[in-house]
Amino acid sequence: MCIMSVAGTQYIFGVYSPDLKDTMGYSQKQTQLIGTFGNFGVYLGVLPGLFLDFFGARLTCLVAAALMFSGYSLMYMGVVGAVPSSYLLMSLFMIVQGNGSAAAYTAALAANIPKFGEQHRAKVVGVLVCFFGLSSAIFTQLYDLLFDGDVESLFLFLAVSLAVVTSSGIVFLSPHAAPAHDD
């Protein structure tokens, strides 16, 4: 559940996008393109799915952490001027972050479903997906409370916190056989 609760941060883009637009001097169209590419990164979720099939949930979590860290770190570096900050590069950084989000989502879901009997699997999926959806609510509140208007600090916080939480999947996610149940 912890991994799912950090995996949906690309959906807070609408909360910080006005501040990103003002900070970077982007047009509305350029800012919207950056957000769209973040979603596109999630839609490339077939790639983390293929990776999961070959390497398992633990390694997929490690890749997810690296992708989310890279995406948000590059966004941070773009805002502070350490790397070029064209809206096209920022869009590419959001694709990386979005694909990391898809990898975390896929790993957490795939590792947890087999742990429960068939009669409980739908409930497990529902709870996990709810936490994915709550991710944006959690991080919206954090942005309002801690970073209001400061996208630079938000990106740094997201890079580090998402990498730490998602990396925990290396330790805590393990495939287990479905429990036997009486029919």
PDB file of N, CA and C in Angstrom, residues 87-168:
ATOM      1  N   TYR A  87      10.766  23.291 -22.500  1.00  0.00           N
ATOM      2  CA  TYR A  87       9.560  22.535 -22.166  1.00  0.00           C
ATOM      3  C   TYR A  87       9.593  21.148 -22.791  1.00  0.00           C
ATOM      4  N   LEU A  88      10.317  20.979 -23.895  1.00  0.00           N
ATOM      5  CA  LEU A  88      10.426  19.658 -24.504  1.00  0.00           C
ATOM      6  C   LEU A  88      11.258  18.714 -23.637  1.00  0.00           C
ATOM      7  N   LEU A  89      12.338  19.211 -23.067  1.00  0.00           N
ATOM      8  CA  LEU A  89      13.131  18.382 -22.161  1.00  0.00           C
ATOM      9  C   LEU A  89      12.345  18.076 -20.886  1.00  0.00           C
ATOM     10  N   MET A  90      11.649  19.060 -20.372  1.00  0.00           N
ATOM     11  CA  MET A  90      10.841  18.826 -19.172  1.00  0.00           C
ATOM     12  C   MET A  90       9.759  17.790 -19.464  1.00  0.00           C
ATOM     13  N   SER A  91       9.228  17.793 -20.671  1.00  0.00           N
ATOM     14  CA  SER A  91       8.249  16.781 -21.072  1.00  0.00           C
ATOM     15  C   SER A  91       8.883  15.392 -21.075  1.00  0.00           C
ATOM     16  N   LEU A  92      10.100  15.301 -21.575  1.00  0.00           N
ATOM     17  CA  LEU A  92      10.824  14.025 -21.574  1.00  0.00           C
ATOM     18  C   LEU A  92      11.057  13.545 -20.143  1.00  0.00           C
ATOM     19  N   PHE A  93      11.411  14.462 -19.257  1.00  0.00           N
ATOM     20  CA  PHE A  93      11.629  14.096 -17.855  1.00  0.00           C
ATOM     21  C   PHE A  93      10.342  13.559 -17.228  1.00  0.00           C
ATOM     22  N   MET A  94       9.212  14.130 -17.623  1.00  0.00           N
ATOM     23  CA  MET A  94       7.933  13.654 -17.097  1.00  0.00           C
ATOM     24  C   MET A  94       7.578  12.274 -17.645  1.00  0.00           C
ATOM     25  N   ILE A  95       7.982  11.974 -18.870  1.00  0.00           N
ATOM     26  CA  ILE A  95       7.767  10.615 -19.397  1.00  0.00           C
ATOM     27  C   ILE A  95       8.527   9.613 -18.532  1.00  0.00           C
ATOM     28  N   VAL A  96       9.761   9.945 -18.196  1.00  0.00           N
ATOM     29  CA  VAL A  96      10.581   9.060 -17.367  1.00  0.00           C
ATOM     30  C   VAL A  96       9.895   8.843 -16.023  1.00  0.00           C
ATOM     31  N   GLN A  97       9.453   9.928 -15.403  1.00  0.00           N
ATOM     32  CA  GLN A  97       8.785   9.819 -14.103  1.00  0.00           C
ATOM     33  C   GLN A  97       7.493   9.024 -14.231  1.00  0.00           C
ATOM     34  N   GLY A  98       6.721   9.284 -15.250  1.00  0.00           N
ATOM     35  CA  GLY A  98       5.451   8.573 -15.432  1.00  0.00           C
ATOM     36  C   GLY A  98       5.651   7.087 -15.647  1.00  0.00           C
ATOM     37  N   ASN A  99       6.703   6.717 -16.374  1.00  0.00           N
ATOM     38  CA  ASN A  99       6.975   5.300 -16.577  1.00  0.00           C
ATOM     39  C   ASN A  99       7.426   4.643 -15.282  1.00  0.00           C
ATOM     40  N   GLY A 100       8.128   5.388 -14.450  1.00  0.00           N
ATOM     41  CA  GLY A 100       8.485   4.880 -13.124  1.00  0.00           C
ATOM     42  C   GLY A 100       7.251   4.645 -12.270  1.00  0.00           C
ATOM     43  N   SER A 101       6.303   5.535 -12.389  1.00  0.00           N
ATOM     44  CA  SER A 101       5.042   5.373 -11.667  1.00  0.00           C
ATOM     45  C   SER A 101       4.319   4.105 -12.111  1.00  0.00           C
ATOM     46  N   ALA A 102       4.289   3.872 -13.415  1.00  0.00           N
ATOM     47  CA  ALA A 102       3.649   2.665 -13.939  1.00  0.00           C
ATOM     48  C   ALA A 102       4.375   1.413 -13.453  1.00  0.00           C
ATOM     49  N   ALA A 103       5.693   1.471 -13.374  1.00  0.00           N
ATOM     50  CA  ALA A 103       6.469   0.330 -12.900  1.00  0.00           C
ATOM     51  C   ALA A 103       6.172   0.037 -11.426  1.00  0.00           C
ATOM     52  N   ALA A 104       6.095   1.077 -10.606  1.00  0.00           N
ATOM     53  CA  ALA A 104       5.782   0.882  -9.185  1.00  0.00           C
ATOM     54  C   ALA A 104       4.380   0.294  -9.016  1.00  0.00           C
ATOM     55  N   TYR A 105       3.431   0.839  -9.752  1.00  0.00           N
ATOM     56  CA  TYR A 105       2.049   0.356  -9.716  1.00  0.00           C
ATOM     57  C   TYR A 105       2.000  -1.127 -10.105  1.00  0.00           C
ATOM     58  N   THR A 106       2.652  -1.464 -11.197  1.00  0.00           N
ATOM     59  CA  THR A 106       2.638  -2.836 -11.706  1.00  0.00           C
ATOM     60  C   THR A 106       3.285  -3.797 -10.722  1.00  0.00           C
ATOM     61  N   ALA A 107       4.420  -3.421 -10.172  1.00  0.00           N
ATOM     62  CA  ALA A 107       5.129  -4.295  -9.231  1.00  0.00           C
ATOM     63  C   ALA A 107       4.312  -4.526  -7.967  1.00  0.00           C
ATOM     64  N   ALA A 108       3.743  -3.465  -7.411  1.00  0.00           N
ATOM     65  CA  ALA A 108       2.965  -3.606  -6.182  1.00  0.00           C
ATOM     66  C   ALA A 108       1.728  -4.461  -6.412  1.00  0.00           C
ATOM     67  N   LEU A 109       1.059  -4.243  -7.502  1.00  0.00           N
ATOM     68  CA  LEU A 109      -0.147  -5.009  -7.811  1.00  0.00           C
ATOM     69  C   LEU A 109       0.188  -6.477  -8.053  1.00  0.00           C
ATOM     70  N   ALA A 110       1.168  -6.740  -8.895  1.00  0.00           N
ATOM     71  CA  ALA A 110       1.517  -8.116  -9.246  1.00  0.00           C
ATOM     72  C   ALA A 110       2.053  -8.910  -8.059  1.00  0.00           C
ATOM     73  N   ALA A 111       2.747  -8.249  -7.155  1.00  0.00           N
ATOM     74  CA  ALA A 111       3.299  -8.956  -6.001  1.00  0.00           C
ATOM     75  C   ALA A 111       2.233  -9.260  -4.951  1.00  0.00           C
ATOM     76  N   ASN A 112       1.198  -8.465  -4.872  1.00  0.00           N
ATOM     77  CA  ASN A 112       0.198  -8.652  -3.826  1.00  0.00           C
ATOM     78  C   ASN A 112      -0.966  -9.555  -4.217  1.00  0.00           C
ATOM     79  N   ILE A 113      -1.336  -9.570  -5.469  1.00  0.00           N
ATOM     80  CA  ILE A 113      -2.497 -10.364  -5.883  1.00  0.00           C
ATOM     81  C   ILE A 113      -2.345 -11.851  -5.557  1.00  0.00           C
ATOM     82  N   PRO A 114      -1.211 -12.476  -5.837  1.00  0.00           N
ATOM     83  CA  PRO A 114      -1.109 -13.917  -5.564  1.00  0.00           C
ATOM     84  C   PRO A 114      -1.107 -14.283  -4.078  1.00  0.00           C
ATOM     85  N   LYS A 115      -0.938 -13.331  -3.206  1.00  0.00           N
ATOM     86  CA  LYS A 115      -0.866 -13.617  -1.773  1.00  0.00           C
ATOM     87  C   LYS A 115      -2.223 -13.942  -1.163  1.00  0.00           C
ATOM     88  N   PHE A 116      -3.283 -13.718  -1.906  1.00  0.00           N
ATOM     89  CA  PHE A 116      -4.628 -13.886  -1.365  1.00  0.00           C
ATOM     90  C   PHE A 116      -5.400 -14.890  -2.198  1.00  0.00           C
ATOM     91  N   GLY A 117      -6.320 -15.561  -1.564  1.00  0.00           N
ATOM     92  CA  GLY A 117      -7.159 -16.519  -2.270  1.00  0.00           C
ATOM     93  C   GLY A 117      -8.038 -15.828  -3.297  1.00  0.00           C
ATOM     94  N   GLU A 118      -8.575 -16.626  -4.191  1.00  0.00           N
ATOM     95  CA  GLU A 118      -9.379 -16.078  -5.287  1.00  0.00           C
ATOM     96  C   GLU A 118     -10.554 -15.242  -4.800  1.00  0.00           C
ATOM     97  N   GLN A 119     -11.143 -15.628  -3.686  1.00  0.00           N
ATOM     98  CA  GLN A 119     -12.320 -14.898  -3.207  1.00  0.00           C
ATOM     99  C   GLN A 119     -11.974 -13.515  -2.645  1.00  0.00           C
ATOM    100  N   HIS A 120     -10.702 -13.227  -2.421  1.00  0.00           N
ATOM    101  CA  HIS A 120     -10.303 -11.926  -1.866  1.00  0.00           C
ATOM    102  C   HIS A 120      -9.509 -11.063  -2.844  1.00  0.00           C
ATOM    103  N   ARG A 121      -9.166 -11.611  -3.976  1.00  0.00           N
ATOM    104  CA  ARG A 121      -8.301 -10.883  -4.911  1.00  0.00           C
ATOM    105  C   ARG A 121      -8.908  -9.573  -5.392  1.00  0.00           C
ATOM    106  N   ALA A 122     -10.173  -9.570  -5.689  1.00  0.00           N
ATOM    107  CA  ALA A 122     -10.804  -8.335  -6.171  1.00  0.00           C
ATOM    108  C   ALA A 122     -10.761  -7.249  -5.103  1.00  0.00           C
ATOM    109  N   LYS A 123     -10.955  -7.635  -3.846  1.00  0.00           N
ATOM    110  CA  LYS A 123     -10.871  -6.649  -2.749  1.00  0.00           C
ATOM    111  C   LYS A 123      -9.457  -6.098  -2.627  1.00  0.00           C
ATOM    112  N   VAL A 124      -8.470  -6.977  -2.767  1.00  0.00           N
ATOM    113  CA  VAL A 124      -7.075  -6.549  -2.678  1.00  0.00           C
ATOM    114  C   VAL A 124      -6.760  -5.566  -3.798  1.00  0.00           C
ATOM    115  N   VAL A 125      -7.153  -5.886  -5.015  1.00  0.00           N
ATOM    116  CA  VAL A 125      -6.935  -4.978  -6.141  1.00  0.00           C
ATOM    117  C   VAL A 125      -7.626  -3.648  -5.874  1.00  0.00           C
ATOM    118  N   GLY A 126      -8.865  -3.688  -5.381  1.00  0.00           N
ATOM    119  CA  GLY A 126      -9.599  -2.458  -5.095  1.00  0.00           C
ATOM    120  C   GLY A 126      -8.897  -1.579  -4.076  1.00  0.00           C
ATOM    121  N   VAL A 127      -8.413  -2.180  -3.010  1.00  0.00           N
ATOM    122  CA  VAL A 127      -7.713  -1.412  -1.976  1.00  0.00           C
ATOM    123  C   VAL A 127      -6.418  -0.807  -2.534  1.00  0.00           C
ATOM    124  N   LEU A 128      -5.657  -1.610  -3.259  1.00  0.00           N
ATOM    125  CA  LEU A 128      -4.401  -1.098  -3.812  1.00  0.00           C
ATOM    126  C   LEU A 128      -4.636   0.038  -4.804  1.00  0.00           C
ATOM    127  N   VAL A 129      -5.618  -0.110  -5.659  1.00  0.00           N
ATOM    128  CA  VAL A 129      -5.913   0.940  -6.637  1.00  0.00           C
ATOM    129  C   VAL A 129      -6.426   2.196  -5.931  1.00  0.00           C
ATOM    130  N   CYS A 130      -7.162   2.022  -4.837  1.00  0.00           N
ATOM    131  CA  CYS A 130      -7.595   3.189  -4.059  1.00  0.00           C
ATOM    132  C   CYS A 130      -6.402   3.972  -3.525  1.00  0.00           C
ATOM    133  N   PHE A 131      -5.392   3.265  -3.049  1.00  0.00           N
ATOM    134  CA  PHE A 131      -4.203   3.960  -2.553  1.00  0.00           C
ATOM    135  C   PHE A 131      -3.465   4.675  -3.674  1.00  0.00           C
ATOM    136  N   PHE A 132      -3.458   4.087  -4.857  1.00  0.00           N
ATOM    137  CA  PHE A 132      -2.869   4.766  -6.012  1.00  0.00           C
ATOM    138  C   PHE A 132      -3.611   6.070  -6.275  1.00  0.00           C
ATOM    139  N   GLY A 133      -4.930   6.020  -6.227  1.00  0.00           N
ATOM    140  CA  GLY A 133      -5.736   7.222  -6.435  1.00  0.00           C
ATOM    141  C   GLY A 133      -5.555   8.241  -5.323  1.00  0.00           C
ATOM    142  N   LEU A 134      -5.400   7.749  -4.098  1.00  0.00           N
ATOM    143  CA  LEU A 134      -5.195   8.657  -2.960  1.00  0.00           C
ATOM    144  C   LEU A 134      -3.840   9.351  -2.997  1.00  0.00           C
ATOM    145  N   SER A 135      -2.927   8.808  -3.760  1.00  0.00           N
ATOM    146  CA  SER A 135      -1.598   9.395  -3.863  1.00  0.00           C
ATOM    147  C   SER A 135      -1.662  10.876  -4.217  1.00  0.00           C
ATOM    148  N   SER A 136      -2.490  11.208  -5.177  1.00  0.00           N
ATOM    149  CA  SER A 136      -2.577  12.619  -5.571  1.00  0.00           C
ATOM    150  C   SER A 136      -3.163  13.469  -4.453  1.00  0.00           C
ATOM    151  N   ALA A 137      -4.104  12.935  -3.704  1.00  0.00           N
ATOM    152  CA  ALA A 137      -4.678  13.691  -2.578  1.00  0.00           C
ATOM    153  C   ALA A 137      -3.638  13.910  -1.482  1.00  0.00           C
ATOM    154  N   ILE A 138      -2.867  12.884  -1.199  1.00  0.00           N
ATOM    155  CA  ILE A 138      -1.826  12.988  -0.167  1.00  0.00           C
ATOM    156  C   ILE A 138      -0.797  14.047  -0.548  1.00  0.00           C
ATOM    157  N   PHE A 139      -0.306  13.969  -1.779  1.00  0.00           N
ATOM    158  CA  PHE A 139       0.753  14.887  -2.184  1.00  0.00           C
ATOM    159  C   PHE A 139       0.231  16.293  -2.496  1.00  0.00           C
ATOM    160  N   THR A 140      -1.038  16.423  -2.814  1.00  0.00           N
ATOM    161  CA  THR A 140      -1.632  17.760  -2.951  1.00  0.00           C
ATOM    162  C   THR A 140      -1.621  18.470  -1.602  1.00  0.00           C
ATOM    163  N   GLN A 141      -1.991  17.741  -0.560  1.00  0.00           N
ATOM    164  CA  GLN A 141      -1.979  18.336   0.780  1.00  0.00           C
ATOM    165  C   GLN A 141      -0.560  18.694   1.212  1.00  0.00           C
ATOM    166  N   LEU A 142       0.390  17.816   0.926  1.00  0.00           N
ATOM    167  CA  LEU A 142       1.782  18.123   1.268  1.00  0.00           C
ATOM    168  C   LEU A 142       2.277  19.361   0.523  1.00  0.00           C
ATOM    169  N   TYR A 143       1.901  19.482  -0.738  1.00  0.00           N
ATOM    170  CA  TYR A 143       2.311  20.656  -1.513  1.00  0.00           C
ATOM    171  C   TYR A 143       1.727  21.928  -0.910  1.00  0.00           C
ATOM    172  N   ASP A 144       0.444  21.877  -0.572  1.00  0.00           N
ATOM    173  CA  ASP A 144      -0.193  23.055   0.017  1.00  0.00           C
ATOM    174  C   ASP A 144       0.402  23.416   1.376  1.00  0.00           C
ATOM    175  N   LEU A 145       0.719  22.411   2.171  1.00  0.00           N
ATOM    176  CA  LEU A 145       1.232  22.664   3.521  1.00  0.00           C
ATOM    177  C   LEU A 145       2.716  23.036   3.552  1.00  0.00           C
ATOM    178  N   LEU A 146       3.514  22.373   2.716  1.00  0.00           N
ATOM    179  CA  LEU A 146       4.966  22.516   2.830  1.00  0.00           C
ATOM    180  C   LEU A 146       5.636  23.295   1.706  1.00  0.00           C
ATOM    181  N   PHE A 147       5.058  23.260   0.503  1.00  0.00           N
ATOM    182  CA  PHE A 147       5.784  23.777  -0.651  1.00  0.00           C
ATOM    183  C   PHE A 147       5.018  24.815  -1.451  1.00  0.00           C
ATOM    184  N   ASP A 148       3.955  25.323  -0.966  1.00  0.00           N
ATOM    185  CA  ASP A 148       3.060  26.176  -1.743  1.00  0.00           C
ATOM    186  C   ASP A 148       3.825  27.179  -2.608  1.00  0.00           C
ATOM    187  N   GLY A 149       3.831  26.913  -3.902  1.00  0.00           N
ATOM    188  CA  GLY A 149       4.494  27.798  -4.851  1.00  0.00           C
ATOM    189  C   GLY A 149       5.950  27.464  -5.120  1.00  0.00           C
ATOM    190  N   ASP A 150       6.542  26.586  -4.340  1.00  0.00           N
ATOM    191  CA  ASP A 150       7.967  26.273  -4.463  1.00  0.00           C
ATOM    192  C   ASP A 150       8.144  24.941  -5.189  1.00  0.00           C
ATOM    193  N   VAL A 151       8.042  24.955  -6.520  1.00  0.00           N
ATOM    194  CA  VAL A 151       8.152  23.714  -7.295  1.00  0.00           C
ATOM    195  C   VAL A 151       9.557  23.125  -7.221  1.00  0.00           C
ATOM    196  N   GLU A 152      10.537  23.972  -7.049  1.00  0.00           N
ATOM    197  CA  GLU A 152      11.916  23.502  -6.930  1.00  0.00           C
ATOM    198  C   GLU A 152      12.044  22.514  -5.766  1.00  0.00           C
ATOM    199  N   SER A 153      11.590  22.919  -4.597  1.00  0.00           N
ATOM    200  CA  SER A 153      11.659  22.054  -3.412  1.00  0.00           C
ATOM    201  C   SER A 153      10.736  20.855  -3.540  1.00  0.00           C
ATOM    202  N   LEU A 154       9.580  21.043  -4.165  1.00  0.00           N
ATOM    203  CA  LEU A 154       8.658  19.929  -4.375  1.00  0.00           C
ATOM    204  C   LEU A 154       9.313  18.842  -5.204  1.00  0.00           C
ATOM    205  N   PHE A 155       9.959  19.205  -6.313  1.00  0.00           N
ATOM    206  CA  PHE A 155      10.587  18.206  -7.172  1.00  0.00           C
ATOM    207  C   PHE A 155      11.695  17.454  -6.438  1.00  0.00           C
ATOM    208  N   LEU A 156      12.468  18.158  -5.641  1.00  0.00           N
ATOM    209  CA  LEU A 156      13.527  17.508  -4.876  1.00  0.00           C
ATOM    210  C   LEU A 156      12.928  16.552  -3.845  1.00  0.00           C
ATOM    211  N   PHE A 157      11.895  17.002  -3.155  1.00  0.00           N
ATOM    212  CA  PHE A 157      11.205  16.150  -2.178  1.00  0.00           C
ATOM    213  C   PHE A 157      10.629  14.910  -2.842  1.00  0.00           C
ATOM    214  N   LEU A 158       9.975  15.082  -3.977  1.00  0.00           N
ATOM    215  CA  LEU A 158       9.379  13.944  -4.681  1.00  0.00           C
ATOM    216  C   LEU A 158      10.456  12.971  -5.154  1.00  0.00           C
ATOM    217  N   ALA A 159      11.551  13.491  -5.679  1.00  0.00           N
ATOM    218  CA  ALA A 159      12.623  12.617  -6.161  1.00  0.00           C
ATOM    219  C   ALA A 159      13.125  11.709  -5.039  1.00  0.00           C
ATOM    220  N   VAL A 160      13.388  12.297  -3.892  1.00  0.00           N
ATOM    221  CA  VAL A 160      13.959  11.526  -2.785  1.00  0.00           C
ATOM    222  C   VAL A 160      12.912  10.634  -2.120  1.00  0.00           C
ATOM    223  N   SER A 161      11.771  11.183  -1.777  1.00  0.00           N
ATOM    224  CA  SER A 161      10.777  10.401  -1.027  1.00  0.00           C
ATOM    225  C   SER A 161      10.217   9.252  -1.855  1.00  0.00           C
ATOM    226  N   LEU A 162       9.946   9.473  -3.127  1.00  0.00           N
ATOM    227  CA  LEU A 162       9.419   8.397  -3.958  1.00  0.00           C
ATOM    228  C   LEU A 162      10.451   7.295  -4.155  1.00  0.00           C
ATOM    229  N   ALA A 163      11.703   7.676  -4.319  1.00  0.00           N
ATOM    230  CA  ALA A 163      12.759   6.672  -4.473  1.00  0.00           C
ATOM    231  C   ALA A 163      12.908   5.832  -3.209  1.00  0.00           C
ATOM    232  N   VAL A 164      12.850   6.473  -2.059  1.00  0.00           N
ATOM    233  CA  VAL A 164      13.001   5.740  -0.796  1.00  0.00           C
ATOM    234  C   VAL A 164      11.840   4.773  -0.577  1.00  0.00           C
ATOM    235  N   VAL A 165      10.619   5.262  -0.732  1.00  0.00           N
ATOM    236  CA  VAL A 165       9.451   4.405  -0.500  1.00  0.00           C
ATOM    237  C   VAL A 165       9.391   3.278  -1.516  1.00  0.00           C
ATOM    238  N   THR A 166       9.607   3.584  -2.776  1.00  0.00           N
ATOM    239  CA  THR A 166       9.520   2.554  -3.809  1.00  0.00           C
ATOM    240  C   THR A 166      10.652   1.546  -3.669  1.00  0.00           C
ATOM    241  N   SER A 167      11.825   1.985  -3.271  1.00  0.00           N
ATOM    242  CA  SER A 167      12.932   1.055  -3.048  1.00  0.00           C
ATOM    243  C   SER A 167      12.632   0.066  -1.930  1.00  0.00           C
ATOM    244  N   SER A 168      11.758   0.426  -1.026  1.00  0.00           N
ATOM    245  CA  SER A 168      11.396  -0.497   0.054  1.00  0.00           C
ATOM    246  C   SER A 168      10.771  -1.775  -0.499  1.00  0.00           C
TER     247      SER A 168
END
